[in-house]
PDB file of C-alpha atoms and ligand atoms in Angstrom:
ATOM      1  CA  MET A   1     -13.424 -12.613  -6.380  1.00 64.00           C
ATOM      2  CA  ILE A   2     -11.359  -9.623  -6.697  1.00 80.00           C
ATOM      3  CA  SER A   3     -10.197  -7.405  -3.822  1.00 89.00           C
ATOM      4  CA  PRO A   4     -11.467  -3.890  -3.586  1.00 93.00           C
ATOM      5  CA  ALA A   5      -7.846  -2.689  -3.848  1.00 94.00           C
ATOM      6  CA  LEU A   6      -6.984  -4.689  -6.977  1.00 95.00           C
ATOM      7  CA  GLU A   7     -10.442  -3.499  -8.565  1.00 95.00           C
ATOM      8  CA  ARG A   8      -9.631   0.031  -7.972  1.00 96.00           C
ATOM      9  CA  PHE A   9      -6.059  -0.324  -9.385  1.00 97.00           C
ATOM     10  CA  ILE A  10      -7.142  -2.107 -12.490  1.00 95.00           C
ATOM     11  CA  SER A  11     -10.267   0.392 -13.029  1.00 95.00           C
ATOM     12  CA  GLN A  12      -7.774   3.339 -12.710  1.00 96.00           C
ATOM     13  CA  ALA A  13      -5.301   1.473 -14.960  1.00 96.00           C
ATOM     14  CA  VAL A  14      -7.837   0.935 -17.655  1.00 94.00           C
ATOM     15  CA  ILE A  15      -8.984   4.724 -17.453  1.00 94.00           C
ATOM     16  CA  ARG A  16      -5.304   6.119 -17.389  1.00 95.00           C
ATOM     17  CA  SER A  17      -3.934   3.753 -20.178  1.00 93.00           C
ATOM     18  CA  ARG A  18      -6.611   4.601 -22.574  1.00 92.00           C
ATOM     19  CA  GLU A  19      -6.186   8.381 -21.886  1.00 94.00           C
ATOM     20  CA  GLN A  20      -2.297   8.223 -22.801  1.00 92.00           C
ATOM     21  CA  ALA A  21      -1.589   7.530 -26.801  1.00 90.00           C
ATOM     22  CA  GLU A  22       2.195   7.855 -25.667  1.00 95.00           C
ATOM     23  CA  PRO A  23       3.625   4.968 -23.852  1.00 95.00           C
ATOM     24  CA  ALA A  24       6.110   7.255 -21.862  1.00 96.00           C
ATOM     25  CA  ASP A  25       2.871   9.237 -20.479  1.00 96.00           C
ATOM     26  CA  CYS A  26       1.096   5.965 -19.979  1.00 96.00           C
ATOM     27  CA  VAL A  27       3.633   4.495 -17.491  1.00 97.00           C
ATOM     28  CA  LEU A  28       4.208   8.347 -15.500  1.00 97.00           C
ATOM     29  CA  ALA A  29       0.297   7.814 -15.113  1.00 97.00           C
ATOM     30  CA  LEU A  30       0.338   4.387 -13.934  1.00 97.00           C
ATOM     31  CA  ALA A  31       3.286   4.187 -11.634  1.00 98.00           C
ATOM     32  CA  PRO A  32       1.672   5.962  -8.423  1.00 98.00           C
ATOM     33  CA  LEU A  33      -0.972   3.401  -8.768  1.00 97.00           C
ATOM     34  CA  MET A  34       1.655   0.632  -8.658  1.00 98.00           C
ATOM     35  CA  LEU A  35       3.288   2.256  -5.574  1.00 97.00           C
ATOM     36  CA  ASP A  36       0.153   2.436  -4.064  1.00 97.00           C
ATOM     37  CA  LEU A  37      -0.718  -1.253  -5.211  1.00 97.00           C
ATOM     38  CA  ILE A  38       2.397  -2.499  -3.455  1.00 97.00           C
ATOM     39  CA  ASP A  39       1.025  -1.644   0.194  1.00 96.00           C
ATOM     40  CA  GLN A  40      -2.159  -3.327  -0.480  1.00 95.00           C
ATOM     41  CA  ALA A  41      -0.568  -6.622  -2.186  1.00 96.00           C
ATOM     42  CA  GLY A  42      -1.377  -8.472   1.069  1.00 94.00           C
ATOM     43  CA  THR A  43      -5.231  -7.740   0.452  1.00 94.00           C
ATOM     44  CA  PHE A  44      -5.453  -9.304  -3.008  1.00 95.00           C
ATOM     45  CA  LEU A  45      -2.432 -11.863  -3.392  1.00 96.00           C
ATOM     46  CA  GLU A  46      -3.259 -15.574  -2.776  1.00 96.00           C
ATOM     47  CA  PRO A  47      -1.057 -18.663  -2.091  1.00 96.00           C
ATOM     48  CA  GLN A  48      -0.961 -19.197  -5.447  1.00 96.00           C
ATOM     49  CA  HIS A  49       0.728 -16.201  -6.687  1.00 97.00           C
ATOM     50  CA  PHE A  50       3.458 -16.936  -4.463  1.00 98.00           C
ATOM     51  CA  ARG A  51       4.100 -20.074  -6.466  1.00 98.00           C
ATOM     52  CA  SER A  52       7.998 -20.587  -7.646  1.00 98.00           C
ATOM     53  CA  ASP A  53       9.987 -22.978  -9.503  1.00 97.00           C
ATOM     54  CA  PRO A  54      13.506 -24.507  -9.146  1.00 98.00           C
ATOM     55  CA  GLY A  55      13.594 -24.639 -12.842  1.00 97.00           C
ATOM     56  CA  GLY A  56      13.033 -20.847 -13.524  1.00 97.00           C
ATOM     57  CA  TYR A  57      11.283 -17.708 -12.123  1.00 97.00           C
ATOM     58  CA  ALA A  58       7.673 -18.337 -12.049  1.00 97.00           C
ATOM     59  CA  ARG A  59       5.265 -15.990 -13.637  1.00 96.00           C
ATOM     60  CA  ASN A  60       1.586 -16.306 -11.843  1.00 97.00           C
ATOM     61  CA  LEU A  61      -1.000 -14.633 -13.603  1.00 96.00           C
ATOM     62  CA  VAL A  62      -3.276 -11.950 -11.605  1.00 96.00           C
ATOM     63  CA  TYR A  63      -5.432 -10.336 -13.580  1.00 94.00           C
ATOM     64  CA  ASP A  64      -6.082 -10.412 -17.506  1.00 93.00           C
ATOM     65  CA  ALA A  65      -8.419  -7.762 -19.151  1.00 91.00           C
ATOM     66  CA  ALA A  66     -11.151  -9.649 -21.000  1.00 91.00           C
ATOM     67  CA  ASP A  67      -9.432  -7.413 -24.327  1.00 91.00           C
ATOM     68  CA  GLU A  68      -6.243  -8.559 -23.273  1.00 89.00           C
ATOM     69  CA  SER A  69      -4.833  -4.913 -23.250  1.00 89.00           C
ATOM     70  CA  LEU A  70      -4.024  -5.270 -19.737  1.00 94.00           C
ATOM     71  CA  SER A  71      -2.040  -8.228 -17.546  1.00 95.00           C
ATOM     72  CA  LEU A  72      -0.748  -8.411 -14.066  1.00 96.00           C
ATOM     73  CA  TYR A  73       1.451 -10.965 -12.769  1.00 96.00           C
ATOM     74  CA  SER A  74       3.149 -11.573  -9.860  1.00 97.00           C
ATOM     75  CA  ILE A  75       6.881 -13.223 -10.634  1.00 98.00           C
ATOM     76  CA  VAL A  76       8.677 -14.971  -7.649  1.00 98.00           C
ATOM     77  CA  TRP A  77      12.401 -14.774  -8.104  1.00 98.00           C
ATOM     78  CA  LEU A  78      14.177 -17.620  -6.497  1.00 98.00           C
ATOM     79  CA  PRO A  79      17.962 -17.301  -5.609  1.00 98.00           C
ATOM     80  CA  GLY A  80      19.912 -17.312  -8.613  1.00 98.00           C
ATOM     81  CA  GLN A  81      17.329 -17.020 -11.113  1.00 98.00           C
ATOM     82  CA  TRP A  82      17.383 -14.276 -13.893  1.00 98.00           C
ATOM     83  CA  THR A  83      16.009 -13.749 -17.398  1.00 97.00           C
ATOM     84  CA  PRO A  84      17.550 -14.317 -20.631  1.00 97.00           C
ATOM     85  CA  ILE A  85      18.393 -10.637 -21.797  1.00 97.00           C
ATOM     86  CA  HIS A  86      15.352  -9.240 -23.631  1.00 96.00           C
ATOM     87  CA  ASP A  87      13.184  -6.144 -24.250  1.00 94.00           C
ATOM     88  CA  HIS A  88       9.436  -6.628 -24.007  1.00 92.00           C
ATOM     89  CA  GLY A  89       8.041  -4.727 -27.094  1.00 88.00           C
ATOM     90  CA  SER A  90       5.633  -2.549 -25.007  1.00 91.00           C
ATOM     91  CA  TRP A  91       5.388  -0.657 -21.713  1.00 95.00           C
ATOM     92  CA  GLY A  92       5.368  -2.114 -18.549  1.00 96.00           C
ATOM     93  CA  VAL A  93       5.261  -1.213 -14.591  1.00 97.00           C
ATOM     94  CA  VAL A  94       6.932  -3.060 -11.715  1.00 98.00           C
ATOM     95  CA  GLY A  95       6.494  -3.158  -8.312  1.00 98.00           C
ATOM     96  CA  VAL A  96       8.882  -4.707  -5.720  1.00 98.00           C
ATOM     97  CA  ILE A  97       6.717  -6.612  -2.992  1.00 98.00           C
ATOM     98  CA  GLU A  98       9.464  -8.818  -1.231  1.00 98.00           C
ATOM     99  CA  GLY A  99      13.139  -8.858  -1.353  1.00 98.00           C
ATOM    100  CA  VAL A 100      15.474  -6.972  -3.804  1.00 98.00           C
ATOM    101  CA  LEU A 101      15.042  -7.321  -7.455  1.00 98.00           C
ATOM    102  CA  GLU A 102      18.218  -6.701  -9.360  1.00 98.00           C
ATOM    103  CA  GLU A 103      18.090  -4.983 -13.073  1.00 97.00           C
ATOM    104  CA  ARG A 104      21.021  -5.032 -15.161  1.00 97.00           C
ATOM    105  CA  SER A 105      20.667  -2.844 -18.260  1.00 97.00           C
ATOM    106  CA  TYR A 106      22.285  -2.917 -21.887  1.00 96.00           C
ATOM    107  CA  VAL A 107      22.511  -0.503 -24.488  1.00 94.00           C
ATOM    108  CA  ARG A 108      22.142  -1.160 -28.179  1.00 94.00           C
ATOM    109  CA  LEU A 109      25.113   0.430 -29.971  1.00 94.00           C
ATOM    110  CA  SER A 110      24.283  -0.831 -33.964  1.00 91.00           C
ATOM    111  CA  PRO A 111      22.104   2.261 -35.012  1.00 87.00           C
ATOM    112  CA  ASP A 112      19.115   0.240 -36.696  1.00 86.00           C
ATOM    113  CA  ARG A 113      16.930  -0.225 -33.543  1.00 83.00           C
ATOM    114  CA  GLY A 114      14.720  -2.370 -35.392  1.00 84.00           C
ATOM    115  CA  ALA A 115      16.897  -5.029 -36.612  1.00 90.00           C
ATOM    116  CA  ASP A 116      16.965  -8.624 -35.240  1.00 94.00           C
ATOM    117  CA  SER A 117      20.457  -9.258 -36.602  1.00 95.00           C
ATOM    118  CA  GLY A 118      24.089  -7.227 -36.180  1.00 95.00           C
ATOM    119  CA  ILE A 119      22.977  -6.026 -32.989  1.00 95.00           C
ATOM    120  CA  ASP A 120      26.134  -4.816 -30.905  1.00 96.00           C
ATOM    121  CA  LEU A 121      24.955  -4.531 -26.906  1.00 96.00           C
ATOM    122  CA  ALA A 122      27.145  -2.923 -24.258  1.00 96.00           C
ATOM    123  CA  ARG A 123      26.301  -3.733 -20.864  1.00 97.00           C
ATOM    124  CA  GLY A 124      25.003  -0.675 -18.601  1.00 96.00           C
ATOM    125  CA  GLY A 125      24.456  -0.271 -15.582  1.00 96.00           C
ATOM    126  CA  THR A 126      22.634  -1.858 -12.699  1.00 97.00           C
ATOM    127  CA  VAL A 127      19.409  -1.051 -10.339  1.00 97.00           C
ATOM    128  CA  LEU A 128      18.826  -2.717  -7.129  1.00 98.00           C
ATOM    129  CA  LEU A 129      14.930  -2.309  -6.123  1.00 98.00           C
ATOM    130  CA  ARG A 130      13.567  -3.201  -2.496  1.00 98.00           C
ATOM    131  CA  ARG A 131       9.975  -3.619  -1.502  1.00 97.00           C
ATOM    132  CA  GLY A 132       7.946  -0.745  -2.275  1.00 97.00           C
ATOM    133  CA  ALA A 133      10.100   0.258  -5.365  1.00 98.00           C
ATOM    134  CA  VAL A 134       8.636   0.883  -8.839  1.00 98.00           C
ATOM    135  CA  THR A 135      10.474   0.994 -12.022  1.00 97.00           C
ATOM    136  CA  SER A 136       8.795   1.162 -15.557  1.00 96.00           C
ATOM    137  CA  PHE A 137       9.861   0.622 -19.384  1.00 95.00           C
ATOM    138  CA  VAL A 138       8.581   1.786 -22.717  1.00 94.00           C
ATOM    139  CA  PRO A 139       9.243   0.076 -26.093  1.00 91.00           C
ATOM    140  CA  ASN A 140      11.497   2.014 -29.085  1.00 86.00           C
ATOM    141  CA  PRO A 141      13.915   2.631 -27.873  1.00 86.00           C
ATOM    142  CA  ASP A 142      13.391  -0.536 -26.335  1.00 89.00           C
ATOM    143  CA  HIS A 143      14.638  -1.432 -22.757  1.00 92.00           C
ATOM    144  CA  ILE A 144      17.035  -4.289 -23.266  1.00 96.00           C
ATOM    145  CA  HIS A 145      17.856  -5.777 -19.372  1.00 97.00           C
ATOM    146  CA  ILE A 146      18.007  -8.849 -17.338  1.00 97.00           C
ATOM    147  CA  THR A 147      16.150  -8.974 -14.193  1.00 98.00           C
ATOM    148  CA  GLY A 148      16.729 -11.358 -11.303  1.00 98.00           C
ATOM    149  CA  VAL A 149      18.020 -12.207  -7.834  1.00 98.00           C
ATOM    150  CA  PRO A 150      21.721 -13.232  -7.432  1.00 98.00           C
ATOM    151  CA  SER A 151      22.406 -16.506  -5.729  1.00 98.00           C
ATOM    152  CA  GLU A 152      23.684 -14.870  -2.606  1.00 97.00           C
ATOM    153  CA  ARG A 153      20.051 -12.724  -2.004  1.00 97.00           C
ATOM    154  CA  PRO A 154      17.230 -14.700  -0.950  1.00 98.00           C
ATOM    155  CA  ARG A 155      13.908 -14.563  -2.873  1.00 98.00           C
ATOM    156  CA  ALA A 156      12.042 -11.620  -4.679  1.00 98.00           C
ATOM    157  CA  VAL A 157       8.827 -11.211  -5.236  1.00 98.00           C
ATOM    158  CA  SER A 158       7.597  -8.405  -7.659  1.00 98.00           C
ATOM    159  CA  LEU A 159       3.967  -7.343  -9.481  1.00 98.00           C
ATOM    160  CA  HIS A 160       4.208  -6.712 -13.103  1.00 97.00           C
ATOM    161  CA  LEU A 161       1.684  -4.704 -15.187  1.00 97.00           C
ATOM    162  CA  TYR A 162       1.983  -4.756 -18.880  1.00 95.00           C
ATOM    163  CA  GLY A 163       0.135  -3.157 -21.841  1.00 91.00           C
ATOM    164  CA  ARG A 164      -0.929  -6.387 -23.350  1.00 88.00           C
ATOM    165  CA  MET A 165      -0.800 -10.144 -22.603  1.00 87.00           C
ATOM    166  CA  MET A 166       2.909 -10.857 -21.892  1.00 86.00           C
ATOM    167  CA  SER A 167       3.062 -14.105 -23.652  1.00 89.00           C
ATOM    168  CA  ASP A 168       6.274 -13.221 -25.779  1.00 90.00           C
ATOM    169  CA  PHE A 169       9.058 -10.966 -25.725  1.00 93.00           C
ATOM    170  CA  ASN A 170      12.245 -10.515 -27.878  1.00 94.00           C
ATOM    171  CA  VAL A 171      15.504 -12.225 -26.084  1.00 96.00           C
ATOM    172  CA  TYR A 172      19.196 -11.277 -27.523  1.00 97.00           C
ATOM    173  CA  ASP A 173      22.276 -13.196 -28.369  1.00 96.00           C
ATOM    174  CA  VAL A 174      25.426 -10.996 -27.573  1.00 95.00           C
ATOM    175  CA  GLY A 175      27.719 -13.632 -29.370  1.00 95.00           C
ATOM    176  CA  ALA A 176      25.113 -14.027 -32.226  1.00 97.00           C
ATOM    177  CA  ARG A 177      24.414 -10.575 -32.414  1.00 96.00           C
ATOM    178  CA  THR A 178      20.842 -11.508 -32.799  1.00 96.00           C
ATOM    179  CA  ARG A 179      17.184 -11.050 -31.481  1.00 96.00           C
ATOM    180  CA  ARG A 180      14.567 -13.420 -31.584  1.00 96.00           C
ATOM    181  CA  ARG A 181      10.932 -13.370 -30.398  1.00 94.00           C
ATOM    182  CA  ILE A 182      10.152 -16.167 -27.958  1.00 93.00           C
ATOM    183  CA  SER A 183       6.867 -17.421 -26.138  1.00 92.00           C
ATOM    184  CA  VAL A 184       7.015 -17.229 -22.209  1.00 91.00           C
ATOM    185  CA  ALA A 185       4.755 -19.178 -20.155  1.00 90.00           C
ATOM    186  CA  HIS A 186       2.629 -18.156 -16.943  1.00 93.00           C
ATOM    187  CA  ASN A 187       0.689 -20.018 -14.485  1.00 92.00           C
ATOM    188  CA  GLU A 188      -2.983 -19.224 -14.198  1.00 89.00           C
ATOM    189  CA  SER A 189      -4.753 -17.866 -11.218  1.00 76.00           C
TER     190      SER A 189
HETATM  191 FE1  FE2 B 201      11.605  -7.505 -18.280  1.00 70.89          FE
END
């Protein structure tokens, strides 16, 4: 049973994402929906969406479209849990519903944006996102970042909407100057 607030969000997200061919226009159209969805999170998130894993941040599926064109996850970040350095290869919109989510960016200095080797990354800035904050990203140029919670801060929970099933993404090895595609797991609802 899907709550009215989530149903409205999904139906609007489907309409707006179909209307926008450009990923940058898509996230512009969807970010306000995420801003509203955060306030409604209590009406549709269930205990299974708050599952955590001491071994690493936990990705809990909230909704996936039958045609796999959209997916929504709740991600639970325990203190000290971080992603690897990654990009998603697609657009995404993120909203924070609990705690402070930290995102540290990287900038690709090497000119060939599509190359999987010979990659030079420089560390960029950081953003701290409290409950109610929304952030987004688009592919090409890829948004390269790590996301997580430092060990001195409490748990964070965030909602992540993507323009596909987010079952794989690109991870970077700074020392080897490489990028490779890896599969990422999630918990079904
Ligand atoms: Fe990410």
